[in-house]
Amino acid sequence: MAEKKSLFIRESSGLIKQVNLLDAVMLNLGNMSAGEALFQSISPYISNGAILWLASILGFLLSIPQIIVYTFMTLKIRRTGGDYVWISRIIDGRLGSILALSYLIQSTAFFAIIAFFSASSVNSVLCTIGIMNHNHQLINLANSVFVNPYGNVTLDQRLIFYAISAIFFGIVIALNIRKAKWGFTLVTVLGIFSIFALLLAMIVVGVNSGDFFAKLQPFLSAYNISAPVGKRAFLPSNFSLLATLSLLPLFALYTYPWINAGPSVSAEFKNSDKVAKLNIIIASVVTFLLVTLGFMEMDLVAGYNFNISAYPTFVYNFWTVAIALAGNQALQWIIGLGLILWNFYTLSYGVVMFSRYVFALSFDRILPEKFTEVNRYGSPVYAHLLDLTITLLLLLIPVFSINAAVSLYGTTILGAIYLFFGVLAGTLYGFKNNEKILKVFGILASGYLAYLTYEAATNPLIGFTTTQGINITTLLFVILAYVFAIGVFSASYLKHKREGVDLTILFKEIPPE
């Protein structure tokens, strides 16, 4: 009689416990994108009476229940795939698999468009340094090669963006394939430099507060932005709490809810209890301080009324102001490089996180077993190659249609739904195991994530809907993502059932480390 096939691929994952606290924190910081939040992601959309730094404070406070739930669940169930394992074991294996697969598709599309549109940061850096130093070569480079990708871009320019993005992505994948530790180290190094540049930018803005507009004048004149006359007010005269709260979905899109990167590699934590307990909290607090102080400093130095009139130009923001005020080219390039590298920092953490979700799904036999194979340095080689293949294909979307690529930002609704079920799993775990902390904060977090999911579906700023109705391109992508996920799970379920493995039984067990 043939031996019954075991539930899991093997008795051990084969991954190496080599992720220290700094690595885990940097993964989460890359996920929460403080540097991108201070660029063009939020401030251009401010409405009259809204306060950016106050919205950041409120967004952080409202995210605390989720931080507690994710920290608690990481301590309780430390497995590769993090919240996927929680959802599939606590709520339902079929639902968890479908949600994780659709989230992977959305994440890969998001990383692809981040890579492509990172050209906007290059364009801003070249233009700002060129203007402040009367360097026409840099300005011409910005106007002819590294153009603003949201403008009129030729096919040749799009292919240049594609090539640069593909080369960088290929290098990151190669480093991760060679050694898993190299992937974590790359994320940490990029994160440290990006944060250093952001802190340096804060110092530059603060030091130049006394003659802020005099030093900024060449930059303002180049973009026909008029300097204010009279006293600079820190607060608006017509403060609106409603307008401030309307900014929360934008902070949610880029910052506070995205705390699942650390948990996704939790099986690889060194000093696992300490890392599990602290990585999310530290990353969230650091992100909160960077974003809040960045926006607050701008209102203190430039004044609220000027900022609200200049932010919508898309050329005036925290980063470009700091570069313009830096005073010498060495300092300008350090800050500018920090802005550019924030995008690649985000991509680098994404490579690590994607491979771990693929690994977890494969370990559960949802995806082909090949993706669970690791080399002697603990790297899931084939999971990384899958990431590279899908990303290079999705990178073609902006090459052929900028509008279609922009529409993919609206697919954030897939991520919002996924995170909602992540905190819901924690809530149910609390009730099943009589964990009071999880019961209380799980309910609060579930309510807030439900609100953010609603906003992702209805707020035109997010992109799933527009002022004219639902974005058809975005809707089609979301539907296809779910159809694909359901199809993959169904095919895997039927295949393994014929082989004597019932996946519904597998989901009753916590996978081995």
Short mmCIF file of C-alpha atoms in Angstrom, two decimals:
data_model
loop_
_atom_site.label_atom_id
_atom_site.label_comp_id
_atom_site.label_asym_id
_atom_site.label_seq_id
_atom_site.Cartn_x
_atom_site.Cartn_y
_atom_site.Cartn_z
CA MET A 1 0.00 0.00 0.00
CA ALA A 2 1.40 3.40 -0.99
CA GLU A 3 2.37 5.79 1.77
CA LYS A 4 -0.08 8.64 2.18
CA LYS A 5 1.28 11.92 0.87
CA SER A 6 2.19 14.35 3.65
CA LEU A 7 0.21 17.57 3.94
CA PHE A 8 3.08 20.02 3.54
CA ILE A 9 5.93 19.97 1.03
CA ARG A 10 8.45 19.09 3.76
CA GLU A 11 8.89 19.22 7.51
CA SER A 12 10.97 22.42 7.46
CA SER A 13 10.82 25.50 5.26
CA GLY A 14 14.58 25.61 4.64
CA LEU A 15 14.67 29.36 5.20
CA ILE A 16 17.42 30.67 7.48
CA LYS A 17 16.84 32.73 10.63
CA GLN A 18 18.98 35.71 9.65
CA VAL A 19 16.64 38.74 9.83
CA ASN A 20 17.64 41.02 12.69
CA LEU A 21 15.61 43.86 14.17
CA LEU A 22 17.16 46.52 11.92
CA ASP A 23 16.39 44.47 8.79
CA ALA A 24 12.77 43.93 9.85
CA VAL A 25 12.27 47.61 10.71
CA MET A 26 13.74 48.67 7.36
CA LEU A 27 11.43 46.28 5.51
CA ASN A 28 8.42 47.90 7.17
CA LEU A 29 9.75 51.43 6.60
CA GLY A 30 10.12 50.62 2.89
CA ASN A 31 6.54 49.39 2.91
CA MET A 32 5.26 52.58 4.56
CA SER A 33 7.03 54.94 2.12
CA ALA A 34 7.54 58.09 4.22
CA GLY A 35 9.80 59.65 1.60
CA GLU A 36 7.26 59.20 -1.18
CA ALA A 37 4.51 60.62 1.06
CA LEU A 38 6.52 63.85 1.37
CA PHE A 39 7.03 64.08 -2.40
CA GLN A 40 4.05 64.33 -4.77
CA SER A 41 1.80 61.67 -3.27
CA ILE A 42 -0.29 63.66 -0.78
CA SER A 43 0.38 67.40 -0.58
CA PRO A 44 -0.87 68.35 -4.11
CA TYR A 45 -4.34 67.13 -3.15
CA ILE A 46 -4.77 69.26 -0.02
CA SER A 47 -8.02 71.23 0.18
CA ASN A 48 -8.60 74.59 1.84
CA GLY A 49 -8.68 74.35 5.64
CA ALA A 50 -7.01 70.92 5.78
CA ILE A 51 -3.77 70.45 7.73
CA LEU A 52 -1.35 67.81 6.48
CA TRP A 53 0.60 67.26 9.69
CA LEU A 54 -2.60 66.97 11.72
CA ALA A 55 -3.97 64.42 9.24
CA SER A 56 -0.72 62.48 9.70
CA ILE A 57 -1.18 62.49 13.49
CA LEU A 58 -4.79 61.32 13.18
CA GLY A 59 -3.83 58.66 10.64
CA PHE A 60 -1.16 57.30 12.99
CA LEU A 61 -3.48 57.30 16.02
CA LEU A 62 -6.15 55.44 14.04
CA SER A 63 -3.57 52.87 12.92
CA ILE A 64 -2.52 51.98 16.50
CA PRO A 65 -5.14 49.21 16.87
CA GLN A 66 -3.85 47.57 13.68
CA ILE A 67 -0.25 47.91 14.93
CA ILE A 68 -1.24 46.13 18.14
CA VAL A 69 -3.12 43.36 16.30
CA TYR A 70 -0.31 42.69 13.81
CA THR A 71 2.33 42.74 16.56
CA PHE A 72 0.31 40.37 18.73
CA MET A 73 -0.38 37.97 15.86
CA THR A 74 3.28 37.99 14.79
CA LEU A 75 4.18 36.94 18.32
CA LYS A 76 1.54 34.20 18.29
CA ILE A 77 2.00 32.81 14.75
CA ARG A 78 5.44 33.49 13.28
CA ARG A 79 5.41 31.94 9.85
CA THR A 80 6.52 32.88 6.35
CA GLY A 81 3.65 34.70 4.67
CA GLY A 82 2.55 36.38 7.91
CA ASP A 83 -1.04 37.52 7.62
CA TYR A 84 -1.77 35.02 4.80
CA VAL A 85 -1.21 32.22 7.33
CA TRP A 86 -3.46 33.96 9.87
CA ILE A 87 -6.31 34.45 7.40
CA SER A 88 -6.09 30.94 5.92
CA ARG A 89 -5.94 29.20 9.32
CA ILE A 90 -8.31 31.34 11.37
CA ILE A 91 -10.95 32.41 8.84
CA ASP A 92 -10.85 30.11 5.80
CA GLY A 93 -8.10 28.54 3.72
CA ARG A 94 -9.85 29.11 0.41
CA LEU A 95 -10.51 32.76 1.19
CA GLY A 96 -6.96 33.29 2.46
CA SER A 97 -5.45 31.80 -0.70
CA ILE A 98 -7.62 33.84 -3.04
CA LEU A 99 -6.97 37.07 -1.13
CA ALA A 100 -3.21 36.45 -1.00
CA LEU A 101 -3.00 35.63 -4.72
CA SER A 102 -4.95 38.74 -5.71
CA TYR A 103 -2.84 40.85 -3.32
CA LEU A 104 0.33 39.50 -4.95
CA ILE A 105 -0.94 40.53 -8.39
CA GLN A 106 -1.83 44.00 -7.13
CA SER A 107 1.51 44.40 -5.34
CA THR A 108 3.49 43.40 -8.41
CA ALA A 109 1.54 45.87 -10.56
CA PHE A 110 2.15 48.58 -7.94
CA PHE A 111 5.89 47.89 -7.86
CA ALA A 112 6.01 47.98 -11.65
CA ILE A 113 4.38 51.41 -11.88
CA ILE A 114 6.49 52.71 -8.96
CA ALA A 115 9.58 51.64 -10.92
CA PHE A 116 8.35 53.31 -14.11
CA PHE A 117 7.09 56.54 -12.53
CA SER A 118 10.21 56.89 -10.38
CA ALA A 119 11.36 58.96 -13.35
CA SER A 120 9.28 61.81 -11.89
CA SER A 121 11.68 62.02 -8.93
CA VAL A 122 14.68 61.99 -11.28
CA ASN A 123 13.05 64.73 -13.34
CA SER A 124 12.38 66.87 -10.23
CA VAL A 125 15.95 66.47 -8.95
CA LEU A 126 17.53 67.35 -12.30
CA CYS A 127 15.23 70.35 -12.82
CA THR A 128 15.71 71.74 -9.31
CA ILE A 129 19.50 71.39 -9.26
CA GLY A 130 19.68 72.71 -12.82
CA ILE A 131 17.59 75.79 -11.99
CA MET A 132 19.44 76.63 -8.78
CA ASN A 133 22.87 76.30 -10.43
CA HIS A 134 21.98 77.65 -13.88
CA ASN A 135 23.03 74.28 -15.31
CA HIS A 136 21.33 74.06 -18.70
CA GLN A 137 22.71 70.58 -19.34
CA LEU A 138 20.77 69.17 -16.39
CA ILE A 139 17.63 71.04 -17.44
CA ASN A 140 17.95 69.75 -21.00
CA LEU A 141 18.47 66.22 -19.67
CA ALA A 142 15.28 66.58 -17.62
CA ASN A 143 13.37 67.95 -20.62
CA SER A 144 14.57 65.45 -23.19
CA VAL A 145 15.48 62.16 -21.50
CA PHE A 146 14.28 61.93 -17.88
CA VAL A 147 11.05 63.76 -18.60
CA ASN A 148 8.05 63.90 -16.31
CA PRO A 149 6.38 60.51 -16.99
CA TYR A 150 2.94 61.98 -16.34
CA GLY A 151 3.31 64.40 -19.27
CA ASN A 152 3.67 63.85 -23.01
CA VAL A 153 6.19 61.04 -23.18
CA THR A 154 7.52 59.61 -26.45
CA LEU A 155 7.88 55.87 -27.03
CA ASP A 156 11.68 56.18 -26.94
CA GLN A 157 11.52 57.89 -23.54
CA ARG A 158 9.18 55.21 -22.21
CA LEU A 159 11.56 52.51 -23.41
CA ILE A 160 14.41 54.26 -21.56
CA PHE A 161 12.32 54.24 -18.36
CA TYR A 162 11.53 50.56 -18.96
CA ALA A 163 15.18 49.66 -19.48
CA ILE A 164 16.36 51.48 -16.35
CA SER A 165 13.60 49.93 -14.23
CA ALA A 166 14.23 46.46 -15.66
CA ILE A 167 17.99 46.67 -15.08
CA PHE A 168 17.57 47.78 -11.47
CA PHE A 169 14.94 45.14 -10.82
CA GLY A 170 17.16 42.49 -12.37
CA ILE A 171 20.08 43.51 -10.12
CA VAL A 172 17.90 43.39 -7.00
CA ILE A 173 16.54 39.96 -7.95
CA ALA A 174 20.06 38.68 -8.67
CA LEU A 175 21.29 39.80 -5.24
CA ASN A 176 18.31 38.16 -3.53
CA ILE A 177 18.83 34.94 -5.48
CA ARG A 178 22.53 34.75 -4.63
CA LYS A 179 21.95 35.07 -0.88
CA ALA A 180 18.78 35.90 1.01
CA LYS A 181 20.88 37.95 3.43
CA TRP A 182 22.09 40.13 0.57
CA GLY A 183 18.48 41.03 -0.20
CA PHE A 184 17.84 42.07 3.38
CA THR A 185 21.11 44.00 3.51
CA LEU A 186 20.25 45.88 0.32
CA VAL A 187 16.91 46.96 1.79
CA THR A 188 18.64 48.07 5.00
CA VAL A 189 21.38 50.05 3.23
CA LEU A 190 18.93 51.80 0.88
CA GLY A 191 16.66 52.54 3.85
CA ILE A 192 19.42 54.02 5.99
CA PHE A 193 20.63 56.30 3.20
CA SER A 194 17.08 57.38 2.25
CA ILE A 195 16.22 58.24 5.85
CA PHE A 196 19.56 60.02 6.31
CA ALA A 197 18.82 62.16 3.23
CA LEU A 198 15.34 62.95 4.53
CA LEU A 199 16.70 64.03 7.93
CA LEU A 200 19.37 66.09 6.16
CA ALA A 201 16.60 67.74 4.13
CA MET A 202 14.77 68.64 7.34
CA ILE A 203 17.91 70.26 8.74
CA VAL A 204 18.45 72.24 5.52
CA VAL A 205 14.88 73.58 5.54
CA GLY A 206 15.12 74.50 9.22
CA VAL A 207 18.51 76.23 8.94
CA ASN A 208 17.24 78.37 6.06
CA SER A 209 13.97 79.40 7.69
CA GLY A 210 15.14 82.99 8.25
CA ASP A 211 15.65 83.84 4.56
CA PHE A 212 13.52 81.03 3.15
CA PHE A 213 11.86 82.92 0.29
CA ALA A 214 14.95 84.92 -0.67
CA LYS A 215 16.95 81.72 -1.21
CA LEU A 216 14.03 79.92 -2.85
CA GLN A 217 13.26 82.74 -5.28
CA PRO A 218 15.08 81.30 -8.36
CA PHE A 219 13.11 78.06 -7.98
CA LEU A 220 9.79 79.87 -7.48
CA SER A 221 10.41 82.20 -10.41
CA ALA A 222 11.21 79.32 -12.75
CA TYR A 223 7.75 77.87 -12.09
CA ASN A 224 5.89 81.20 -11.87
CA ILE A 225 5.09 80.72 -8.19
CA SER A 226 4.65 84.03 -6.37
CA ALA A 227 6.23 84.48 -2.94
CA PRO A 228 3.81 85.65 -0.23
CA VAL A 229 3.63 89.13 1.17
CA GLY A 230 3.14 89.66 4.88
CA LYS A 231 3.19 87.37 7.91
CA ARG A 232 3.50 83.62 7.51
CA ALA A 233 0.72 81.84 9.37
CA PHE A 234 1.38 78.36 10.77
CA LEU A 235 -2.32 77.49 10.93
CA PRO A 236 -5.16 78.22 8.49
CA SER A 237 -7.67 80.88 9.44
CA ASN A 238 -10.47 78.61 8.22
CA PHE A 239 -9.42 75.26 9.72
CA SER A 240 -11.68 72.38 8.70
CA LEU A 241 -11.62 69.06 10.55
CA LEU A 242 -13.67 67.50 7.75
CA ALA A 243 -11.17 68.61 5.11
CA THR A 244 -8.32 67.29 7.28
CA LEU A 245 -10.06 63.94 7.71
CA SER A 246 -10.53 63.75 3.94
CA LEU A 247 -6.74 63.40 3.65
CA LEU A 248 -6.71 60.15 5.69
CA PRO A 249 -7.27 57.89 2.65
CA LEU A 250 -4.15 59.37 1.01
CA PHE A 251 -2.07 58.69 4.11
CA ALA A 252 -3.57 55.21 4.14
CA LEU A 253 -2.60 54.72 0.50
CA TYR A 254 1.08 55.40 1.20
CA THR A 255 1.89 55.02 4.87
CA TYR A 256 0.32 53.70 8.04
CA PRO A 257 -1.70 50.54 7.24
CA TRP A 258 1.14 48.89 5.30
CA ILE A 259 2.82 47.03 8.13
CA ASN A 260 2.76 43.48 6.73
CA ALA A 261 6.30 43.32 5.32
CA GLY A 262 7.92 42.39 8.64
CA PRO A 263 5.37 39.69 9.50
CA SER A 264 5.79 38.16 6.02
CA VAL A 265 9.40 37.18 6.91
CA SER A 266 8.72 36.44 10.61
CA ALA A 267 9.85 32.81 10.32
CA GLU A 268 13.33 34.17 9.53
CA PHE A 269 13.63 36.44 12.58
CA LYS A 270 16.77 36.13 14.72
CA ASN A 271 16.01 36.72 18.42
CA SER A 272 12.49 36.13 17.21
CA ASP A 273 10.48 37.36 20.22
CA LYS A 274 12.32 40.69 20.38
CA VAL A 275 12.09 41.30 16.62
CA ALA A 276 8.44 40.25 16.48
CA LYS A 277 7.57 42.53 19.39
CA LEU A 278 9.37 45.66 18.19
CA ASN A 279 9.70 45.76 14.38
CA ILE A 280 6.21 47.05 13.54
CA ILE A 281 6.07 49.52 16.43
CA ILE A 282 9.46 51.08 15.70
CA ALA A 283 8.80 51.36 11.96
CA SER A 284 5.37 52.93 12.54
CA VAL A 285 6.69 55.50 15.01
CA VAL A 286 9.64 56.42 12.76
CA THR A 287 7.30 56.83 9.76
CA PHE A 288 4.94 58.93 11.87
CA LEU A 289 7.74 61.24 13.00
CA LEU A 290 9.27 61.65 9.54
CA VAL A 291 6.00 62.41 7.77
CA THR A 292 4.45 64.55 10.50
CA LEU A 293 7.57 66.63 11.18
CA GLY A 294 8.23 67.06 7.45
CA PHE A 295 4.80 68.55 6.79
CA MET A 296 4.82 70.51 10.05
CA GLU A 297 8.19 72.05 9.27
CA MET A 298 6.95 73.21 5.87
CA ASP A 299 4.01 75.05 7.48
CA LEU A 300 6.26 76.56 10.16
CA VAL A 301 8.85 77.82 7.70
CA ALA A 302 6.87 78.71 4.57
CA GLY A 303 3.49 79.34 6.14
CA TYR A 304 0.25 77.46 5.62
CA ASN A 305 -1.31 79.87 3.11
CA PHE A 306 1.66 79.81 0.77
CA ASN A 307 1.99 76.03 0.93
CA ILE A 308 -1.64 75.39 0.11
CA SER A 309 -1.32 77.56 -3.00
CA ALA A 310 2.04 76.07 -4.09
CA TYR A 311 1.56 72.36 -3.37
CA PRO A 312 -0.97 71.82 -6.21
CA THR A 313 1.69 72.81 -8.77
CA PHE A 314 3.24 69.35 -8.18
CA VAL A 315 6.73 70.91 -8.49
CA TYR A 316 6.74 72.48 -5.00
CA ASN A 317 7.08 69.95 -2.19
CA PHE A 318 9.24 69.13 0.81
CA TRP A 319 12.00 67.47 -1.24
CA THR A 320 12.33 70.06 -4.01
CA VAL A 321 12.33 72.87 -1.43
CA ALA A 322 15.13 71.19 0.52
CA ILE A 323 17.20 70.66 -2.64
CA ALA A 324 16.69 74.28 -3.70
CA LEU A 325 17.74 75.57 -0.27
CA ALA A 326 20.77 73.28 0.12
CA GLY A 327 23.20 75.94 -1.11
CA ASN A 328 25.88 73.74 -2.64
CA GLN A 329 25.72 71.02 -5.26
CA ALA A 330 27.16 68.24 -3.10
CA LEU A 331 24.38 68.70 -0.55
CA GLN A 332 21.80 69.05 -3.31
CA TRP A 333 22.85 65.76 -4.89
CA ILE A 334 22.83 63.89 -1.57
CA ILE A 335 19.27 65.01 -0.85
CA GLY A 336 18.22 64.45 -4.47
CA LEU A 337 19.70 60.97 -4.50
CA GLY A 338 17.84 60.25 -1.27
CA LEU A 339 14.56 61.16 -2.96
CA ILE A 340 15.31 58.99 -6.01
CA LEU A 341 16.42 56.03 -3.90
CA TRP A 342 13.21 56.06 -1.85
CA ASN A 343 11.51 54.59 -4.93
CA PHE A 344 14.14 51.87 -5.33
CA TYR A 345 14.05 51.26 -1.57
CA THR A 346 10.35 50.50 -1.97
CA LEU A 347 11.07 48.14 -4.87
CA SER A 348 13.77 46.31 -2.93
CA TYR A 349 11.54 45.54 0.05
CA GLY A 350 8.84 44.46 -2.43
CA VAL A 351 11.12 41.83 -3.95
CA VAL A 352 11.68 40.27 -0.52
CA MET A 353 8.02 40.37 0.51
CA PHE A 354 6.66 39.01 -2.79
CA SER A 355 8.94 35.98 -2.67
CA ARG A 356 7.82 35.10 0.88
CA TYR A 357 4.12 35.19 0.01
CA VAL A 358 4.78 33.03 -3.06
CA PHE A 359 6.84 30.67 -0.89
CA ALA A 360 4.03 30.40 1.69
CA LEU A 361 1.39 29.70 -0.96
CA SER A 362 3.62 27.07 -2.54
CA PHE A 363 4.36 25.47 0.83
CA ASP A 364 0.60 25.10 1.20
CA ARG A 365 0.54 23.53 -2.30
CA ILE A 366 -1.57 26.34 -3.80
CA LEU A 367 1.22 27.34 -6.18
CA PRO A 368 3.67 24.85 -7.77
CA GLU A 369 6.05 23.20 -5.30
CA LYS A 370 9.02 24.44 -7.33
CA PHE A 371 8.65 27.87 -5.73
CA THR A 372 9.51 26.44 -2.29
CA GLU A 373 12.99 25.39 -3.36
CA VAL A 374 15.74 27.34 -1.62
CA ASN A 375 19.47 27.42 -2.24
CA ARG A 376 22.06 26.77 0.47
CA TYR A 377 21.96 30.47 1.45
CA GLY A 378 18.22 30.36 2.21
CA SER A 379 16.98 32.11 -0.94
CA PRO A 380 13.71 31.01 -2.64
CA VAL A 381 15.25 31.16 -6.12
CA TYR A 382 12.26 30.30 -8.27
CA ALA A 383 9.91 32.58 -6.32
CA HIS A 384 12.25 35.46 -7.15
CA LEU A 385 12.38 34.46 -10.83
CA LEU A 386 8.57 34.46 -10.91
CA ASP A 387 8.61 37.98 -9.45
CA LEU A 388 11.06 39.17 -12.11
CA THR A 389 9.00 37.66 -14.93
CA ILE A 390 5.69 39.13 -13.81
CA THR A 391 7.18 42.55 -13.06
CA LEU A 392 8.90 42.82 -16.45
CA LEU A 393 5.60 41.98 -18.13
CA LEU A 394 3.60 44.50 -16.08
CA LEU A 395 6.27 47.14 -16.73
CA LEU A 396 5.16 47.00 -20.36
CA ILE A 397 1.79 48.54 -19.46
CA PRO A 398 3.11 52.14 -19.10
CA VAL A 399 5.22 51.65 -22.23
CA PHE A 400 2.07 51.22 -24.28
CA SER A 401 -0.40 53.29 -22.22
CA ILE A 402 0.39 55.84 -19.52
CA ASN A 403 -3.32 56.19 -18.71
CA ALA A 404 -3.70 52.45 -18.17
CA ALA A 405 -0.66 52.47 -15.88
CA VAL A 406 -2.02 55.38 -13.82
CA SER A 407 -5.29 53.44 -13.49
CA LEU A 408 -3.41 50.67 -11.69
CA TYR A 409 -2.97 52.93 -8.65
CA GLY A 410 -6.66 52.36 -8.01
CA THR A 411 -6.08 48.63 -7.55
CA THR A 412 -5.01 49.52 -3.99
CA ILE A 413 -8.51 48.35 -3.09
CA LEU A 414 -7.20 44.78 -3.37
CA GLY A 415 -4.57 45.53 -0.74
CA ALA A 416 -7.09 47.30 1.50
CA ILE A 417 -9.41 44.28 1.39
CA TYR A 418 -6.49 41.98 2.17
CA LEU A 419 -5.38 44.03 5.20
CA PHE A 420 -8.99 44.16 6.45
CA PHE A 421 -9.12 40.38 6.56
CA GLY A 422 -5.68 40.35 8.20
CA VAL A 423 -6.96 42.31 11.21
CA LEU A 424 -10.27 40.39 11.12
CA ALA A 425 -8.29 37.17 11.51
CA GLY A 426 -6.60 38.67 14.56
CA THR A 427 -9.98 39.67 15.98
CA LEU A 428 -11.41 36.16 15.57
CA TYR A 429 -8.25 34.69 17.10
CA GLY A 430 -8.84 36.92 20.11
CA PHE A 431 -12.42 35.69 20.56
CA LYS A 432 -11.49 32.03 20.04
CA ASN A 433 -8.65 32.20 22.55
CA ASN A 434 -10.15 34.78 24.91
CA GLU A 435 -7.41 37.32 24.27
CA LYS A 436 -8.91 40.57 25.51
CA ILE A 437 -6.32 42.80 23.80
CA LEU A 438 -7.03 41.24 20.41
CA LYS A 439 -10.79 41.38 20.91
CA VAL A 440 -10.83 45.10 21.72
CA PHE A 441 -8.18 46.36 19.30
CA GLY A 442 -9.21 43.87 16.63
CA ILE A 443 -12.70 45.33 16.50
CA LEU A 444 -11.30 48.86 16.33
CA ALA A 445 -8.79 47.95 13.63
CA SER A 446 -11.39 46.05 11.59
CA GLY A 447 -13.70 49.05 11.68
CA TYR A 448 -10.98 51.43 10.50
CA LEU A 449 -9.76 49.08 7.75
CA ALA A 450 -13.38 48.63 6.62
CA TYR A 451 -13.62 52.43 6.33
CA LEU A 452 -10.36 52.60 4.36
CA THR A 453 -11.60 49.86 2.04
CA TYR A 454 -14.78 51.86 1.46
CA GLU A 455 -12.68 54.95 0.71
CA ALA A 456 -10.49 52.95 -1.68
CA ALA A 457 -13.66 51.98 -3.56
CA THR A 458 -15.37 55.39 -3.61
CA ASN A 459 -12.77 58.17 -3.26
CA PRO A 460 -11.71 59.55 -6.69
CA LEU A 461 -8.28 60.46 -5.29
CA ILE A 462 -7.46 56.75 -4.85
CA GLY A 463 -8.30 55.93 -8.44
CA PHE A 464 -10.78 53.03 -8.38
CA THR A 465 -13.50 55.53 -9.12
CA THR A 466 -13.35 58.89 -10.88
CA THR A 467 -15.67 61.87 -10.81
CA GLN A 468 -17.43 60.24 -13.78
CA GLY A 469 -17.84 56.81 -12.13
CA ILE A 470 -15.85 53.61 -11.79
CA ASN A 471 -12.55 53.48 -13.68
CA ILE A 472 -13.18 50.64 -16.14
CA THR A 473 -9.49 49.77 -16.56
CA THR A 474 -9.03 49.50 -12.80
CA LEU A 475 -12.24 47.50 -12.37
CA LEU A 476 -11.19 45.09 -15.11
CA PHE A 477 -7.80 44.53 -13.45
CA VAL A 478 -9.43 43.88 -10.06
CA ILE A 479 -11.94 41.43 -11.55
CA LEU A 480 -9.23 39.60 -13.50
CA ALA A 481 -7.06 39.41 -10.36
CA TYR A 482 -9.85 37.69 -8.43
CA VAL A 483 -10.79 35.44 -11.36
CA PHE A 484 -7.13 34.40 -11.71
CA ALA A 485 -6.83 33.77 -7.95
CA ILE A 486 -10.01 31.66 -7.87
CA GLY A 487 -8.85 29.74 -10.93
CA VAL A 488 -5.42 28.98 -9.46
CA PHE A 489 -6.88 27.79 -6.16
CA SER A 490 -9.55 25.65 -7.85
CA ALA A 491 -7.02 24.00 -10.16
CA SER A 492 -4.67 23.29 -7.24
CA TYR A 493 -7.48 21.94 -5.07
CA LEU A 494 -8.67 19.52 -7.74
CA LYS A 495 -5.13 18.42 -8.64
CA HIS A 496 -4.18 17.61 -5.07
CA LYS A 497 -7.49 15.98 -4.31
CA ARG A 498 -6.76 13.47 -7.08
CA GLU A 499 -3.36 12.89 -5.44
CA GLY A 500 -4.89 12.23 -2.04
CA VAL A 501 -4.19 15.59 -0.39
CA ASP A 502 -7.20 17.51 0.93
CA LEU A 503 -6.21 21.18 1.11
CA THR A 504 -9.08 21.91 3.48
CA ILE A 505 -7.39 19.62 6.03
CA LEU A 506 -4.00 21.25 5.36
CA PHE A 507 -5.44 24.62 6.38
CA LYS A 508 -6.28 23.22 9.82
CA GLU A 509 -2.56 22.97 10.55
CA ILE A 510 0.03 25.71 11.10
CA PRO A 511 2.83 25.19 8.55
CA PRO A 512 6.25 24.18 9.91
CA GLU A 513 9.00 26.76 10.29
#
